[in-house]
CSV table of C-alpha atoms (C1' of nucleotides) in Angstrom, one decimal:
chain,number,residue,atom,x,y,z
A,1,UNK,CA,69.6,51.9,31.0
A,2,UNK,CA,66.5,50.5,29.5
A,3,UNK,CA,63.3,52.1,30.0
A,4,UNK,CA,59.8,50.8,29.4
A,5,UNK,CA,59.7,52.8,26.1
A,6,UNK,CA,62.9,51.1,25.0
A,7,UNK,CA,61.5,47.7,25.8
A,8,UNK,CA,58.5,48.4,23.8
A,9,UNK,CA,60.7,49.6,20.9
A,10,UNK,CA,62.7,46.4,20.9
A,11,UNK,CA,59.6,44.3,21.1
A,12,UNK,CA,58.0,46.2,18.3
A,13,UNK,CA,61.1,46.0,16.1
A,14,UNK,CA,61.3,42.2,16.7
A,15,UNK,CA,57.6,41.7,15.9
A,16,UNK,CA,58.1,43.7,12.7
A,17,UNK,CA,61.1,41.8,11.7
A,18,UNK,CA,59.1,38.6,12.0
A,19,UNK,CA,56.0,40.0,10.2
A,20,UNK,CA,57.6,41.8,7.4
A,21,UNK,CA,61.2,41.9,7.1
A,22,UNK,CA,60.7,43.7,3.8
A,23,UNK,CA,59.5,46.9,5.3
A,24,UNK,CA,61.9,47.4,8.1
A,25,UNK,CA,61.1,49.9,10.7
A,26,UNK,CA,64.5,51.7,10.3
A,27,UNK,CA,64.8,50.8,6.6
A,28,UNK,CA,66.3,53.6,4.5
A,29,UNK,CA,63.8,54.3,1.9
A,30,UNK,CA,66.2,53.7,-1.0
A,31,UNK,CA,66.7,50.0,0.1
A,32,UNK,CA,62.9,49.3,0.4
A,33,UNK,CA,61.5,47.2,-2.6
A,34,UNK,CA,58.1,48.5,-2.1
A,35,UNK,CA,59.2,52.1,-2.2
A,36,UNK,CA,61.4,51.4,-5.1
A,37,UNK,CA,58.7,50.1,-7.4
A,38,UNK,CA,56.4,52.6,-5.9
A,39,UNK,CA,58.3,55.4,-7.5
A,40,UNK,CA,56.4,54.2,-10.6
A,41,UNK,CA,53.2,53.0,-9.0
A,42,UNK,CA,52.8,56.2,-7.0
A,43,UNK,CA,53.2,58.6,-9.9
A,44,UNK,CA,49.9,59.4,-11.6
A,45,UNK,CA,51.3,60.1,-15.0
A,46,UNK,CA,53.4,57.0,-15.2
A,47,UNK,CA,50.4,54.9,-14.1
A,48,UNK,CA,48.1,56.4,-16.7
A,49,UNK,CA,50.8,55.9,-19.4
A,50,UNK,CA,51.1,52.3,-18.5
A,51,UNK,CA,47.4,51.8,-18.4
A,52,UNK,CA,46.9,53.2,-21.9
A,53,UNK,CA,49.8,51.1,-23.3
A,54,UNK,CA,48.0,48.2,-21.5
A,55,UNK,CA,44.9,49.0,-23.7
A,56,UNK,CA,46.7,49.7,-26.9
A,57,UNK,CA,49.8,47.6,-27.6
A,58,UNK,CA,51.5,50.5,-29.5
A,59,UNK,CA,51.1,54.2,-29.1
A,60,UNK,CA,53.0,57.1,-30.5
A,61,UNK,CA,53.9,60.3,-28.6
A,62,UNK,CA,51.1,62.5,-29.5
A,63,UNK,CA,48.5,59.7,-29.3
A,64,UNK,CA,49.6,59.0,-25.8
A,65,UNK,CA,49.4,62.7,-25.0
A,66,UNK,CA,45.7,62.7,-26.1
A,67,UNK,CA,44.8,59.6,-24.0
A,68,UNK,CA,46.7,60.7,-20.9
A,69,UNK,CA,44.6,63.7,-20.8
A,70,UNK,CA,46.2,66.8,-19.4
A,71,UNK,CA,49.8,65.7,-19.3
A,72,UNK,CA,52.3,68.2,-20.8
A,73,UNK,CA,55.0,67.4,-23.4
A,74,UNK,CA,57.6,68.0,-20.8
A,75,UNK,CA,56.3,65.5,-18.2
A,76,UNK,CA,55.3,63.0,-20.8
A,77,UNK,CA,58.7,63.0,-22.4
A,78,UNK,CA,60.4,62.7,-19.0
A,79,UNK,CA,58.1,59.9,-17.7
A,80,UNK,CA,58.7,58.0,-20.9
A,81,UNK,CA,62.4,58.1,-20.4
A,82,UNK,CA,62.2,56.8,-16.8
A,83,UNK,CA,59.7,54.1,-17.7
A,84,UNK,CA,62.0,53.0,-20.4
A,85,UNK,CA,65.0,53.1,-18.2
A,86,UNK,CA,63.2,51.0,-15.6
A,87,UNK,CA,62.2,48.4,-18.2
A,88,UNK,CA,58.5,48.9,-18.3
A,89,UNK,CA,58.2,50.2,-21.8
A,90,UNK,CA,60.3,50.1,-25.0
A,91,UNK,CA,60.8,52.9,-27.5
A,92,UNK,CA,61.3,52.4,-31.2
A,93,UNK,CA,62.3,55.3,-33.4
A,94,UNK,CA,62.0,55.1,-37.2
A,95,UNK,CA,64.1,57.2,-39.4
A,96,UNK,CA,61.3,58.7,-41.4
A,97,UNK,CA,60.3,62.3,-41.8
A,98,UNK,CA,58.7,63.5,-39.7
A,99,UNK,CA,60.2,61.0,-37.3
A,100,UNK,CA,57.9,58.2,-36.0
A,101,UNK,CA,58.4,56.8,-32.5
A,102,UNK,CA,56.5,53.9,-31.1
A,103,UNK,CA,56.1,53.1,-27.4
A,104,UNK,CA,54.9,49.8,-26.1
A,105,UNK,CA,55.0,47.7,-22.9
A,106,UNK,CA,57.8,45.2,-22.3
A,107,UNK,CA,57.0,41.8,-21.0
A,108,UNK,CA,57.8,43.2,-17.5
A,109,UNK,CA,55.4,46.1,-18.1
A,110,UNK,CA,52.8,43.8,-19.2
A,111,UNK,CA,53.0,41.9,-16.1
A,112,UNK,CA,52.8,45.0,-14.1
A,113,UNK,CA,49.8,46.4,-15.9
A,114,UNK,CA,47.9,43.2,-15.2
A,115,UNK,CA,48.3,44.0,-11.6
A,116,UNK,CA,47.5,47.5,-12.0
A,117,UNK,CA,44.2,46.8,-13.8
A,118,UNK,CA,43.1,44.9,-10.7
A,119,UNK,CA,43.6,47.9,-8.7
A,120,UNK,CA,41.8,50.2,-11.2
A,121,UNK,CA,38.9,47.8,-11.1
A,122,UNK,CA,38.6,48.4,-7.3
A,123,UNK,CA,38.8,52.2,-8.0
A,124,UNK,CA,36.0,52.1,-10.5
A,125,UNK,CA,33.7,50.1,-8.1
A,126,UNK,CA,34.5,52.2,-5.2
A,127,UNK,CA,34.8,55.7,-6.6
A,128,UNK,CA,31.2,56.5,-5.6
A,129,UNK,CA,32.1,55.9,-1.9
A,130,UNK,CA,35.0,58.3,-2.1
A,131,UNK,CA,32.8,60.9,-3.6
A,132,UNK,CA,30.1,60.4,-1.1
A,133,UNK,CA,32.8,60.8,1.7
A,134,UNK,CA,34.0,64.0,0.2
A,135,UNK,CA,30.5,65.4,0.1
A,136,UNK,CA,29.9,64.3,3.6
A,137,UNK,CA,33.0,66.2,4.7
A,138,UNK,CA,32.0,69.3,2.5
A,139,UNK,CA,35.0,68.9,0.1
A,140,UNK,CA,32.9,69.1,-3.1
B,1,UNK,CA,34.6,68.0,-44.2
B,2,UNK,CA,35.8,64.7,-42.8
B,3,UNK,CA,39.4,63.7,-43.3
B,4,UNK,CA,41.0,60.3,-42.9
B,5,UNK,CA,42.5,61.5,-39.6
B,6,UNK,CA,39.0,62.5,-38.5
B,7,UNK,CA,37.6,59.2,-39.4
B,8,UNK,CA,40.3,57.5,-37.4
B,9,UNK,CA,39.6,59.7,-34.4
B,10,UNK,CA,35.9,58.9,-34.5
B,11,UNK,CA,36.6,55.1,-34.8
B,12,UNK,CA,39.1,55.4,-32.0
B,13,UNK,CA,36.6,57.3,-29.8
B,14,UNK,CA,33.9,54.8,-30.4
B,15,UNK,CA,36.2,51.9,-29.7
B,16,UNK,CA,37.3,53.5,-26.5
B,17,UNK,CA,33.7,54.2,-25.4
B,18,UNK,CA,32.9,50.5,-26.0
B,19,UNK,CA,36.0,49.2,-24.3
B,20,UNK,CA,36.4,51.5,-21.3
B,21,UNK,CA,33.7,54.2,-20.8
B,22,UNK,CA,35.5,54.9,-17.5
B,23,UNK,CA,38.5,56.4,-19.1
B,24,UNK,CA,37.2,58.6,-21.8
B,25,UNK,CA,39.5,60.0,-24.3
B,26,UNK,CA,38.2,63.6,-23.7
B,27,UNK,CA,37.3,63.1,-20.1
B,28,UNK,CA,38.1,65.9,-17.8
B,29,UNK,CA,40.4,64.4,-15.1
B,30,UNK,CA,38.2,65.5,-12.3
B,31,UNK,CA,35.3,63.4,-13.5
B,32,UNK,CA,37.4,60.2,-14.0
B,33,UNK,CA,37.1,57.7,-11.2
B,34,UNK,CA,40.4,56.2,-11.8
B,35,UNK,CA,42.1,59.4,-11.5
B,36,UNK,CA,40.0,60.3,-8.5
B,37,UNK,CA,40.8,57.3,-6.4
B,38,UNK,CA,44.3,57.6,-7.8
B,39,UNK,CA,44.8,60.9,-6.0
B,40,UNK,CA,45.4,58.6,-3.0
B,41,UNK,CA,46.8,55.6,-4.8
B,42,UNK,CA,49.4,57.6,-6.6
B,43,UNK,CA,50.7,59.3,-3.5
B,44,UNK,CA,53.6,57.5,-1.9
B,45,UNK,CA,53.1,58.8,1.6
B,46,UNK,CA,49.3,58.1,1.6
B,47,UNK,CA,50.0,54.6,0.4
B,48,UNK,CA,52.6,54.0,3.0
B,49,UNK,CA,50.3,55.3,5.8
B,50,UNK,CA,47.5,53.0,4.7
B,51,UNK,CA,49.8,50.0,4.5
B,52,UNK,CA,51.1,50.4,8.0
B,53,UNK,CA,47.6,50.9,9.3
B,54,UNK,CA,46.8,47.7,7.5
B,55,UNK,CA,49.6,45.9,9.5
B,56,UNK,CA,48.6,47.5,12.8
B,57,UNK,CA,45.0,48.3,13.4
B,58,UNK,CA,45.6,51.4,15.6
B,59,UNK,CA,48.5,53.7,15.3
B,60,UNK,CA,49.3,57.1,16.9
B,61,UNK,CA,50.9,60.1,15.1
B,62,UNK,CA,54.4,59.5,16.3
B,63,UNK,CA,54.3,55.8,15.8
B,64,UNK,CA,53.1,56.3,12.3
B,65,UNK,CA,55.9,58.8,11.8
B,66,UNK,CA,58.4,56.2,12.7
B,67,UNK,CA,57.0,53.5,10.5
B,68,UNK,CA,56.6,55.8,7.5
B,69,UNK,CA,60.2,56.4,7.4
B,70,UNK,CA,61.2,59.9,6.3
B,71,UNK,CA,57.8,61.6,6.3
B,72,UNK,CA,57.8,65.0,7.9
B,73,UNK,CA,55.3,66.1,10.4
B,74,UNK,CA,53.9,68.5,8.0
B,75,UNK,CA,53.2,66.0,5.4
B,76,UNK,CA,52.0,63.4,7.7
B,77,UNK,CA,49.4,65.7,9.3
B,78,UNK,CA,48.3,66.9,5.9
B,79,UNK,CA,47.9,63.4,4.4
B,80,UNK,CA,46.1,62.1,7.4
B,81,UNK,CA,43.5,65.0,7.1
B,82,UNK,CA,42.9,64.1,3.4
B,83,UNK,CA,42.8,60.4,4.2
B,84,UNK,CA,40.2,61.1,6.9
B,85,UNK,CA,38.2,63.4,4.7
B,86,UNK,CA,38.1,60.7,1.9
B,87,UNK,CA,36.9,58.0,4.4
B,88,UNK,CA,40.0,55.7,4.3
B,89,UNK,CA,41.0,56.4,7.9
B,90,UNK,CA,39.3,57.6,11.1
B,91,UNK,CA,40.8,59.7,13.9
B,92,UNK,CA,40.0,59.5,17.5
B,93,UNK,CA,41.3,62.1,19.9
B,94,UNK,CA,41.2,61.6,23.7
B,95,UNK,CA,41.1,64.5,26.0
B,96,UNK,CA,44.1,63.5,28.0
B,97,UNK,CA,47.2,65.3,28.7
B,98,UNK,CA,49.3,65.2,26.6
B,99,UNK,CA,46.6,64.5,24.1
B,100,UNK,CA,46.3,61.0,22.6
B,101,UNK,CA,45.2,60.5,19.0
B,102,UNK,CA,44.5,57.1,17.5
B,103,UNK,CA,44.3,56.6,13.7
B,104,UNK,CA,42.7,53.4,12.2
B,105,UNK,CA,41.4,52.2,8.8
B,106,UNK,CA,37.7,52.5,8.1
B,107,UNK,CA,35.9,49.5,6.6
B,108,UNK,CA,36.4,51.2,3.3
B,109,UNK,CA,40.2,51.7,4.0
B,110,UNK,CA,40.4,48.1,5.0
B,111,UNK,CA,39.0,47.0,1.7
B,112,UNK,CA,41.4,49.2,0.0
B,113,UNK,CA,44.5,48.1,1.8
B,114,UNK,CA,43.7,44.5,0.8
B,115,UNK,CA,43.9,45.4,-2.9
B,116,UNK,CA,47.0,47.5,-2.2
B,117,UNK,CA,48.7,44.5,-0.6
B,118,UNK,CA,48.3,42.5,-3.7
B,119,UNK,CA,50.2,45.1,-5.7
B,120,UNK,CA,52.9,45.4,-3.0
B,121,UNK,CA,53.3,41.6,-3.3
B,122,UNK,CA,54.1,42.0,-7.0
B,123,UNK,CA,56.4,44.9,-6.1
B,124,UNK,CA,58.4,42.7,-3.7
B,125,UNK,CA,58.6,39.8,-6.1
B,126,UNK,CA,59.7,42.0,-9.1
B,127,UNK,CA,61.9,44.6,-7.4
B,128,UNK,CA,65.0,42.8,-8.5
B,129,UNK,CA,64.1,43.2,-12.1
B,130,UNK,CA,63.6,46.9,-11.7
B,131,UNK,CA,67.0,47.2,-10.1
B,132,UNK,CA,68.6,45.0,-12.7
B,133,UNK,CA,67.0,47.3,-15.5
B,134,UNK,CA,68.4,50.3,-13.7
B,135,UNK,CA,71.8,48.9,-13.6
B,136,UNK,CA,71.7,47.9,-17.2
B,137,UNK,CA,70.9,51.5,-18.1
B,138,UNK,CA,73.5,52.9,-15.9
B,139,UNK,CA,71.2,54.5,-13.5
B,140,UNK,CA,72.7,53.0,-10.4
C,1,DT,C1',56.2,81.6,-52.6
C,2,DT,C1',54.5,81.8,-48.2
C,3,DC,C1',51.4,80.1,-44.8
C,4,DA,C1',49.7,76.2,-42.1
C,5,DT,C1',50.2,71.5,-40.3
C,6,DA,C1',52.5,67.5,-38.4
C,7,DT,C1',56.0,64.9,-35.7
C,8,DG,C1',58.6,64.3,-31.2
C,9,DG,C1',60.3,66.5,-28.4
C,10,DT,C1',63.3,70.8,-25.7
C,11,DT,C1',63.8,75.2,-23.2
C,12,DA,C1',63.0,79.2,-20.2
C,13,DC,C1',59.9,80.9,-16.9
C,14,DT,C1',56.3,80.7,-13.3
C,15,DT,C1',53.6,78.4,-10.0
C,16,DT,C1',52.7,74.7,-6.9
C,17,DT,C1',54.2,71.2,-3.9
C,18,DT,C1',57.7,69.3,-0.6
C,19,DG,C1',61.2,69.3,2.6
C,20,DT,C1',63.6,71.3,6.9
C,21,DA,C1',63.8,72.7,11.2
C,22,DA,C1',62.3,75.4,14.8
C,23,DC,C1',58.2,76.4,17.7
C,24,DT,C1',53.8,75.6,20.5
C,25,DT,C1',50.7,74.1,24.6
C,26,DA,C1',50.2,71.9,28.7
C,27,DC,C1',51.5,68.6,31.7
C,28,DT,C1',54.8,65.0,34.0
C,29,DC,C1',59.0,63.3,35.6
C,30,DT,C1',63.8,64.1,37.7
D,1,DA,C1',64.2,74.4,37.5
D,2,DG,C1',65.0,71.9,33.4
D,3,DA,C1',64.1,68.2,30.2
D,4,DG,C1',60.8,65.3,27.9
D,5,DT,C1',56.4,64.1,25.6
D,6,DA,C1',52.2,64.4,22.3
D,7,DA,C1',50.4,66.1,18.2
D,8,DG,C1',50.8,69.0,15.6
D,9,DT,C1',51.8,74.3,13.2
D,10,DT,C1',54.6,77.7,10.9
D,11,DA,C1',58.1,80.2,8.2
D,12,DC,C1',61.4,79.7,4.9
D,13,DA,C1',64.2,77.1,1.2
D,14,DA,C1',64.4,73.6,-2.3
D,15,DA,C1',62.5,70.6,-5.7
D,16,DA,C1',59.0,69.4,-8.9
D,17,DA,C1',55.4,70.5,-12.1
D,18,DG,C1',52.8,73.3,-15.2
D,19,DT,C1',52.8,76.8,-19.2
D,20,DA,C1',53.8,78.3,-23.5
D,21,DA,C1',56.9,79.2,-27.0
D,22,DC,C1',60.3,77.2,-29.9
D,23,DC,C1',63.1,73.7,-32.9
D,24,DA,C1',64.1,70.9,-37.5
D,25,DT,C1',62.2,69.0,-41.4
D,26,DA,C1',58.9,68.0,-44.5
D,27,DT,C1',54.2,67.9,-46.9
D,28,DG,C1',50.2,70.2,-48.7
D,29,DA,C1',47.4,74.3,-49.7
D,30,DA,C1',46.6,79.3,-51.2
DNA sequence: TTCATATGGTTACTTTTTGTAACTTACTCT
DNA sequence: AGAGTAAGTTACAAAAAGTAACCATATGAA
């Protein structure tokens, strides 16, 4: 038997489907494109890596480590692997001694970093507000 | 004494300062505006919460929990607190029984979600590429 | 010769963050 | 009386992240 709550659920589900089929109410996370790409976007280290590669076309491991201030070898190495596998960056190793490895954005990564830069512009402009809010709530 | 490497460092540092004073080479993370705002942007759950509140102006705890598929009570409750403290959302509790709590975006949160939506549009458009890359590298 | 430095990582161990699932309070509906 | 609802909290387990030492190989310095 259908209750009022059920009715509401159905209406909501239909409304959702119309408005944004891409984020379905009952969508398993692993099938949601937003979440999928967000596995990179919502990782601070990956985001910083991509941003720095957006500023400098080619960066080597240790240079990257200096720019992405505070990252550990372990996490940097791990993120680089994932970013490469996902097609954001490419890795070129030269058979020199000591070995030289160059990281750079792929075309895909380049298109992503452009979007990302728009978001960081907002961040820079609005950061004072966040800080003000935090002070207001006694978080600083 | 200044070595070639040191020279390069100085030049790089100056170049950086000119190009993007906002992400300083030796900047402590806690003073970097991008990282600061990114503490929200680079959290998947916070991002999804804000996106849903961007679609529906007012959402209650359990509704939000259904939309942000897979989030636990614990994490939802925690993220809502932080988002409120940072000024992205506001919380209104009504002294009813059972208690009713309404969450909505602040003006600041609204301005943020607009930027965020631009990024998710890119995600939706480019998700197939990510999936293709993953397949190519045997990650699927 | 031996020590120090550099590269691009890896490994073992610890700490922090997440996820899971049960529980709470106070009232309503059956 | 028993179940259900709202908005969480709590204790415990699992996963992720941080820390620091280590690796091979070579060059340059003492």
